[in-house]
PDB file of C-alpha atoms in Angstrom:
ATOM      1  CA  VAL A 107      69.022 111.957  90.665  1.00 76.00           C
ATOM      2  CA  GLN A 108      67.441 110.561  93.881  1.00 88.00           C
ATOM      3  CA  LEU A 109      69.425 109.535  96.713  1.00 92.00           C
ATOM      4  CA  GLN A 110      68.205 106.524  98.855  1.00 93.00           C
ATOM      5  CA  ALA A 111      69.609 105.650 102.267  1.00 95.00           C
ATOM      6  CA  SER A 112      68.721 102.859 104.235  1.00 96.00           C
ATOM      7  CA  GLY A 113      70.339 100.747 107.379  1.00 97.00           C
ATOM      8  CA  GLY A 114      69.403 102.946 110.289  1.00 97.00           C
ATOM      9  CA  GLY A 115      67.797 101.151 113.443  1.00 97.00           C
ATOM     10  CA  LEU A 116      68.399 100.895 117.178  1.00 98.00           C
ATOM     11  CA  VAL A 117      71.393  99.294 118.645  1.00 98.00           C
ATOM     12  CA  GLN A 118      73.201  99.268 121.985  1.00 98.00           C
ATOM     13  CA  ALA A 119      76.113 101.562 122.562  1.00 98.00           C
ATOM     14  CA  GLY A 120      79.117 100.193 121.463  1.00 98.00           C
ATOM     15  CA  GLY A 121      77.367  98.092 118.850  1.00 98.00           C
ATOM     16  CA  SER A 122      77.830  98.501 114.908  1.00 98.00           C
ATOM     17  CA  LEU A 123      75.620  99.559 111.963  1.00 98.00           C
ATOM     18  CA  ARG A 124      76.261  99.821 108.374  1.00 98.00           C
ATOM     19  CA  LEU A 125      74.412 102.566 106.323  1.00 98.00           C
ATOM     20  CA  SER A 126      73.656 102.470 102.750  1.00 97.00           C
ATOM     21  CA  CYS A 127      72.913 105.142 100.157  1.00 95.00           C
ATOM     22  CA  SER A 128      72.246 104.434  96.694  1.00 93.00           C
ATOM     23  CA  ALA A 129      71.739 106.556  93.819  1.00 89.00           C
ATOM     24  CA  SER A 130      69.461 106.436  90.754  1.00 82.00           C
ATOM     25  CA  GLY A 131      68.929 108.631  87.836  1.00 64.00           C
ATOM     26  CA  ARG A 132      72.384 108.714  86.536  1.00 64.00           C
ATOM     27  CA  THR A 133      75.662 107.450  87.015  1.00 65.00           C
ATOM     28  CA  PHE A 134      77.589 110.281  88.932  1.00 67.00           C
ATOM     29  CA  PHE A 135      79.679 108.705  91.435  1.00 74.00           C
ATOM     30  CA  ASN A 136      82.602 108.873  89.308  1.00 75.00           C
ATOM     31  CA  TYR A 137      82.309 112.724  89.172  1.00 82.00           C
ATOM     32  CA  TYR A 138      80.772 113.605  92.500  1.00 87.00           C
ATOM     33  CA  GLY A 139      81.807 113.943  96.397  1.00 91.00           C
ATOM     34  CA  THR A 140      79.554 112.118  98.471  1.00 93.00           C
ATOM     35  CA  GLY A 141      79.061 111.905 102.142  1.00 96.00           C
ATOM     36  CA  TRP A 142      76.937 111.674 105.188  1.00 98.00           C
ATOM     37  CA  PHE A 143      75.582 114.144 107.421  1.00 98.00           C
ATOM     38  CA  ARG A 144      73.580 114.164 110.439  1.00 98.00           C
ATOM     39  CA  GLN A 145      70.939 115.860 112.600  1.00 98.00           C
ATOM     40  CA  ALA A 146      70.096 115.186 116.329  1.00 97.00           C
ATOM     41  CA  PRO A 147      66.943 116.521 117.891  1.00 93.00           C
ATOM     42  CA  GLY A 148      67.223 120.181 118.523  1.00 95.00           C
ATOM     43  CA  LYS A 149      70.500 120.156 116.894  1.00 96.00           C
ATOM     44  CA  GLU A 150      71.889 121.683 113.628  1.00 96.00           C
ATOM     45  CA  ARG A 151      72.977 119.489 110.865  1.00 96.00           C
ATOM     46  CA  GLU A 152      76.231 118.436 111.096  1.00 97.00           C
ATOM     47  CA  PHE A 153      78.917 116.568 108.856  1.00 97.00           C
ATOM     48  CA  VAL A 154      80.114 113.132 109.701  1.00 98.00           C
ATOM     49  CA  SER A 155      82.107 112.154 106.523  1.00 98.00           C
ATOM     50  CA  ARG A 156      82.912 112.516 103.037  1.00 97.00           C
ATOM     51  CA  ILE A 157      84.424 110.507  99.834  1.00 94.00           C
ATOM     52  CA  THR A 158      85.684 112.688  97.052  1.00 91.00           C
ATOM     53  CA  TRP A 159      85.309 111.574  93.619  1.00 86.00           C
ATOM     54  CA  ASN A 160      88.681 110.479  93.462  1.00 87.00           C
ATOM     55  CA  GLY A 161      88.701 108.485  97.016  1.00 90.00           C
ATOM     56  CA  VAL A 162      89.738 110.952  99.175  1.00 93.00           C
ATOM     57  CA  ARG A 163      88.126 110.495 102.836  1.00 97.00           C
ATOM     58  CA  ASN A 164      87.376 113.092 105.475  1.00 97.00           C
ATOM     59  CA  TYR A 165      85.466 112.566 108.787  1.00 98.00           C
ATOM     60  CA  GLY A 166      84.253 114.644 111.476  1.00 97.00           C
ATOM     61  CA  ASP A 167      85.975 114.870 114.744  1.00 97.00           C
ATOM     62  CA  SER A 168      83.531 113.084 116.935  1.00 97.00           C
ATOM     63  CA  VAL A 169      83.605 110.064 114.817  1.00 98.00           C
ATOM     64  CA  LYS A 170      87.311 109.483 113.373  1.00 97.00           C
ATOM     65  CA  GLY A 171      88.428 106.267 114.137  1.00 97.00           C
ATOM     66  CA  ARG A 172      84.943 104.886 114.574  1.00 98.00           C
ATOM     67  CA  PHE A 173      83.208 105.407 111.460  1.00 98.00           C
ATOM     68  CA  THR A 174      84.320 104.307 107.884  1.00 98.00           C
ATOM     69  CA  ILE A 175      82.956 105.655 104.520  1.00 98.00           C
ATOM     70  CA  SER A 176      83.466 103.720 101.194  1.00 96.00           C
ATOM     71  CA  ARG A 177      81.698 103.751  97.990  1.00 92.00           C
ATOM     72  CA  ASP A 178      81.225 101.248  95.029  1.00 89.00           C
ATOM     73  CA  ASN A 179      80.948 103.311  92.086  1.00 84.00           C
ATOM     74  CA  GLY A 180      79.889 100.129  89.798  1.00 84.00           C
ATOM     75  CA  LYS A 181      76.919 100.078  91.839  1.00 87.00           C
ATOM     76  CA  ASN A 182      76.574 103.683  92.545  1.00 88.00           C
ATOM     77  CA  THR A 183      76.158 103.170  96.315  1.00 91.00           C
ATOM     78  CA  MET A 184      78.005 104.569  99.461  1.00 94.00           C
ATOM     79  CA  TYR A 185      78.238 103.024 102.598  1.00 97.00           C
ATOM     80  CA  LEU A 186      79.069 104.579 106.171  1.00 98.00           C
ATOM     81  CA  GLN A 187      80.310 101.583 108.674  1.00 98.00           C
ATOM     82  CA  MET A 188      79.509 102.533 112.197  1.00 98.00           C
ATOM     83  CA  ASP A 189      81.424 100.744 114.982  1.00 98.00           C
ATOM     84  CA  SER A 190      81.582 101.598 118.679  1.00 98.00           C
ATOM     85  CA  LEU A 191      78.531 103.448 118.530  1.00 98.00           C
ATOM     86  CA  LYS A 192      77.834 106.056 121.339  1.00 98.00           C
ATOM     87  CA  PRO A 193      74.269 107.411 122.527  1.00 97.00           C
ATOM     88  CA  GLU A 194      75.590 110.892 121.240  1.00 97.00           C
ATOM     89  CA  ASP A 195      75.339 109.545 117.805  1.00 98.00           C
ATOM     90  CA  THR A 196      71.828 109.062 117.752  1.00 98.00           C
ATOM     91  CA  ALA A 197      70.202 111.304 114.920  1.00 98.00           C
ATOM     92  CA  VAL A 198      68.883 111.172 111.593  1.00 98.00           C
ATOM     93  CA  TYR A 199      71.806 110.201 109.074  1.00 98.00           C
ATOM     94  CA  TYR A 200      71.463 111.953 105.643  1.00 98.00           C
ATOM     95  CA  CYS A 201      73.400 110.764 102.522  1.00 96.00           C
ATOM     96  CA  ALA A 202      74.720 113.761 100.648  1.00 95.00           C
ATOM     97  CA  ALA A 203      76.162 114.283  97.149  1.00 93.00           C
ATOM     98  CA  GLY A 204      77.841 117.377  95.232  1.00 92.00           C
ATOM     99  CA  ARG A 205      80.245 118.461  92.902  1.00 89.00           C
ATOM    100  CA  SER A 206      82.488 120.016  95.642  1.00 90.00           C
ATOM    101  CA  LEU A 207      81.139 118.414  98.584  1.00 91.00           C
ATOM    102  CA  ARG A 208      82.580 120.131 101.638  1.00 91.00           C
ATOM    103  CA  VAL A 209      82.081 119.791 105.446  1.00 90.00           C
ATOM    104  CA  ASP A 210      79.346 122.626 105.262  1.00 92.00           C
ATOM    105  CA  VAL A 211      75.300 121.818 104.110  1.00 91.00           C
ATOM    106  CA  GLN A 212      75.475 124.577 101.504  1.00 93.00           C
ATOM    107  CA  SER A 213      78.105 122.472  99.492  1.00 93.00           C
ATOM    108  CA  VAL A 214      75.435 119.760  99.141  1.00 94.00           C
ATOM    109  CA  GLU A 215      73.531 119.804  95.797  1.00 93.00           C
ATOM    110  CA  TYR A 216      71.401 116.454  96.175  1.00 93.00           C
ATOM    111  CA  TRP A 217      70.399 115.038  99.755  1.00 95.00           C
ATOM    112  CA  GLY A 218      68.759 111.672 100.480  1.00 94.00           C
ATOM    113  CA  GLN A 219      65.704 111.081 102.859  1.00 92.00           C
ATOM    114  CA  GLY A 220      67.606 110.317 106.107  1.00 94.00           C
ATOM    115  CA  THR A 221      67.694 107.299 108.151  1.00 97.00           C
ATOM    116  CA  LEU A 222      67.388 107.155 111.820  1.00 98.00           C
ATOM    117  CA  VAL A 223      70.030 105.853 113.969  1.00 98.00           C
ATOM    118  CA  THR A 224      69.219 105.312 117.630  1.00 98.00           C
ATOM    119  CA  VAL A 225      72.200 104.381 120.151  1.00 98.00           C
ATOM    120  CA  SER A 226      70.693 103.159 123.410  1.00 97.00           C
ATOM    121  CA  SER A 227      72.903 103.528 126.438  1.00 94.00           C
TER     122      SER A 227
END
């Protein structure tokens, strides 16, 4: 199984970006939780959002109300719509998957390669 993240880039504060994460190898979105983590320079990797196999969505406190996670099981693709971006959202964003994906990195079974999001002030 491989996860491929894309959609990062440079955006001004207050702007929007949409990240995508596609899975190859086998169809597992119907059975796995998928989500996003991020890591800023000098900081630990942190939970951003997840969507469970049955569609339950959770968000980290710092992104609630601004980010929206969604998934197209038929396309094996997950999305993260990021609105009202702030400079503190600057980080490498990683897509992730796990049968029991939670907010901790230890629950991740598969990682994508990461995509850089830079928000300028």
